GROMACS .gro file of C-alpha atoms in nm:
model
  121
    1UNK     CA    1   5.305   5.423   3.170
    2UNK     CA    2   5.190   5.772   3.239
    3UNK     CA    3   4.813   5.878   3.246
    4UNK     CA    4   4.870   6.043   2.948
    5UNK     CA    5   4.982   5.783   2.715
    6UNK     CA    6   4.719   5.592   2.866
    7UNK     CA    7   4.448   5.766   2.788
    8UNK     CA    8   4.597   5.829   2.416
    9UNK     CA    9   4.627   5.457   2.377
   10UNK     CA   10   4.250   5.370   2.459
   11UNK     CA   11   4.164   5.673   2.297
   12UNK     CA   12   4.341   5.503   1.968
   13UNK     CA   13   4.168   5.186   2.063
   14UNK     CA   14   3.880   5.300   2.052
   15UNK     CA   15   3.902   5.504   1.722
   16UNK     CA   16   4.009   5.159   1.620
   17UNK     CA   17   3.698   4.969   1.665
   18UNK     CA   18   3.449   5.245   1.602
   19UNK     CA   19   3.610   5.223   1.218
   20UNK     CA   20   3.338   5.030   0.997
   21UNK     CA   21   3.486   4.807   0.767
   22UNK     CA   22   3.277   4.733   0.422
   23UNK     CA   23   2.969   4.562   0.456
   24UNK     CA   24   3.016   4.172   0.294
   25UNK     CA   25   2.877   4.129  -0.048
   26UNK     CA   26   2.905   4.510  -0.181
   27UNK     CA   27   3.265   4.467  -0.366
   28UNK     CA   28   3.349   4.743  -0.575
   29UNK     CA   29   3.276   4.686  -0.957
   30UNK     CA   30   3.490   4.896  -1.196
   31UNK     CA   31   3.341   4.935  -1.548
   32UNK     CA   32   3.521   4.900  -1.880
   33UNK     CA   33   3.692   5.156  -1.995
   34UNK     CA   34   3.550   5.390  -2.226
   35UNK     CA   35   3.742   5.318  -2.581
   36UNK     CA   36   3.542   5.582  -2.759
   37UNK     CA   37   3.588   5.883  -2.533
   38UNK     CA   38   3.779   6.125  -2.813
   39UNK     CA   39   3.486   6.120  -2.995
   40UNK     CA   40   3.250   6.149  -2.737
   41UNK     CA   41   3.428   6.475  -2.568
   42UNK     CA   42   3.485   6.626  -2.890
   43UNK     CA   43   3.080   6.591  -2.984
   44UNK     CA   44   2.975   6.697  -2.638
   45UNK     CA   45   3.275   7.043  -2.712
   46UNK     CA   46   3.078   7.079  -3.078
   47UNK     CA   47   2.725   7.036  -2.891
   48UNK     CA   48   2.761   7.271  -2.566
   49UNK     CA   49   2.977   7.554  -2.729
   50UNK     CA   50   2.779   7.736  -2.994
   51UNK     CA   51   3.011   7.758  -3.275
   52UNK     CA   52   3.303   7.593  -3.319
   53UNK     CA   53   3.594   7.811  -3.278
   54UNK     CA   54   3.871   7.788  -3.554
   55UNK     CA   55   4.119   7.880  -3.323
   56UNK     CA   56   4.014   7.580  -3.042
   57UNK     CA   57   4.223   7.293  -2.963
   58UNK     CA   58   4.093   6.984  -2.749
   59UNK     CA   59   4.405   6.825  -2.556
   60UNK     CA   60   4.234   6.457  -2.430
   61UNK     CA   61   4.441   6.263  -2.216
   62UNK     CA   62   4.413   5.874  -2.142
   63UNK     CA   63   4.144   5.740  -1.920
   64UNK     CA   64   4.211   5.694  -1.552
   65UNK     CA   65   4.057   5.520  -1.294
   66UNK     CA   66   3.812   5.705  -1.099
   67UNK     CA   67   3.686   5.703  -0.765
   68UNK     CA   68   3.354   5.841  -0.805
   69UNK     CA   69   3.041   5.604  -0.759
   70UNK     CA   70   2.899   5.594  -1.114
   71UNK     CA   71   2.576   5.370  -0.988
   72UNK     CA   72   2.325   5.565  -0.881
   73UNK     CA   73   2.233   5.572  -0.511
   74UNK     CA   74   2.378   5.271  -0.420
   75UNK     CA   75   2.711   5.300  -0.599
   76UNK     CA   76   2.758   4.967  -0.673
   77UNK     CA   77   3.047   5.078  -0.962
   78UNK     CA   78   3.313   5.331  -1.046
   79UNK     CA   79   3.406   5.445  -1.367
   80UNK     CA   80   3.675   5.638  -1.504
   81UNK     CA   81   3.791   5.987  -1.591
   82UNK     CA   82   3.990   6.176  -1.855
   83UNK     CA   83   4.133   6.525  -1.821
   84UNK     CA   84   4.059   6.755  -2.096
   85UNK     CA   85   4.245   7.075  -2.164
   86UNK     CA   86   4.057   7.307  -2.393
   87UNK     CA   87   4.227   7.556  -2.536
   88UNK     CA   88   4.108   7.871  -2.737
   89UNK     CA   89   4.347   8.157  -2.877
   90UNK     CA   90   4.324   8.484  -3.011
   91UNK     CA   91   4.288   8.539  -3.361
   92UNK     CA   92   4.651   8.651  -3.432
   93UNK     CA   93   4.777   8.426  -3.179
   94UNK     CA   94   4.904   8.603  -2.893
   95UNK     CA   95   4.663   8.510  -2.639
   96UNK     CA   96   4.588   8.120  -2.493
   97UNK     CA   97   4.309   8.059  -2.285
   98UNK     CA   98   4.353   7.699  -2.117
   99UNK     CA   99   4.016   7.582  -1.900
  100UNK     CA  100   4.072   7.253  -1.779
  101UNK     CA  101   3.762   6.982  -1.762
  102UNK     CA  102   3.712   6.632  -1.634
  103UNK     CA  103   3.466   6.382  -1.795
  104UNK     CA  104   3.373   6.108  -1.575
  105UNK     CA  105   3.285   5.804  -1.789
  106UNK     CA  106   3.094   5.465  -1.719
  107UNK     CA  107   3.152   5.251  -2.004
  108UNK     CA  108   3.160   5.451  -2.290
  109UNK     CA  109   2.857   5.704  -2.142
  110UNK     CA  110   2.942   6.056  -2.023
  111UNK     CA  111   2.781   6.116  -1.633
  112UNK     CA  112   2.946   6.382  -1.540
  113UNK     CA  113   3.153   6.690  -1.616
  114UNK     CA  114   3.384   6.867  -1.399
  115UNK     CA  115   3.611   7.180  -1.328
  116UNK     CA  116   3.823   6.957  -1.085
  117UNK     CA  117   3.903   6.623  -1.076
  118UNK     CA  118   3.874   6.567  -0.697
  119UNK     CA  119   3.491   6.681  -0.743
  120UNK     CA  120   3.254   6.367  -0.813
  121UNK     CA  121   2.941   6.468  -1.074
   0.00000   0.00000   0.00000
């Protein structure tokens, strides 16, 4: 074997064992999912956007599992997250504006809102 391999092998062997494996006792706990989340996105829309715009449409897909801790500082759970397109047009029509948001649920409360879905709140 050549010094080069070698040294890439204990170098990977090393990597190896320097990895930390999850402490015992600290499983992750996924929360229910939220079954009231249309209504809950389309009152937070009608409470953070003054006015509601005639011309909106709210596009709410299906809950997902997310990664994100939901539990504070020790993130003993994860909750889920929906993907929201909002939509707003132009009064005659000829202009969409799509702005996409991510609401990161645990249980049926809202923690977080997002731009991006690989952002945690």
């Amino acid at each position: 074997m050549s010094k080069i391999a070698a040294s890439f092998l204990i170098a990977c062997l090393i990597a190896g064992c320097a990895s930390e494996a999850p402490p015992a006792g600290h499983a992750v706990v996924r929360s229910a999912p939220p079954r009231n989340h249309v209504s809950a996105i389309t009152n937070y829309f009608d409470a953070t956007i003054r006015g509601v715009d005639p011309n909106r449409e709210i596009v709410i897909g299906t809950p997902q599992r997310g990664a994100c801790p939901m539990g504070g500082s020790t993130g003993g759970y994860v909750g889920w997250v929906v993907p929201v397109e909002y939509k707003t047009r132009t009064k005659d029509s000829s202009v969409v504006t799509i702005t996409n948001y991510f609401f990161w649920f645990s249980d049926e409360v809202i923690r977080g809102v997002t731009r991006r879905m690989e952002v945690c709140p």
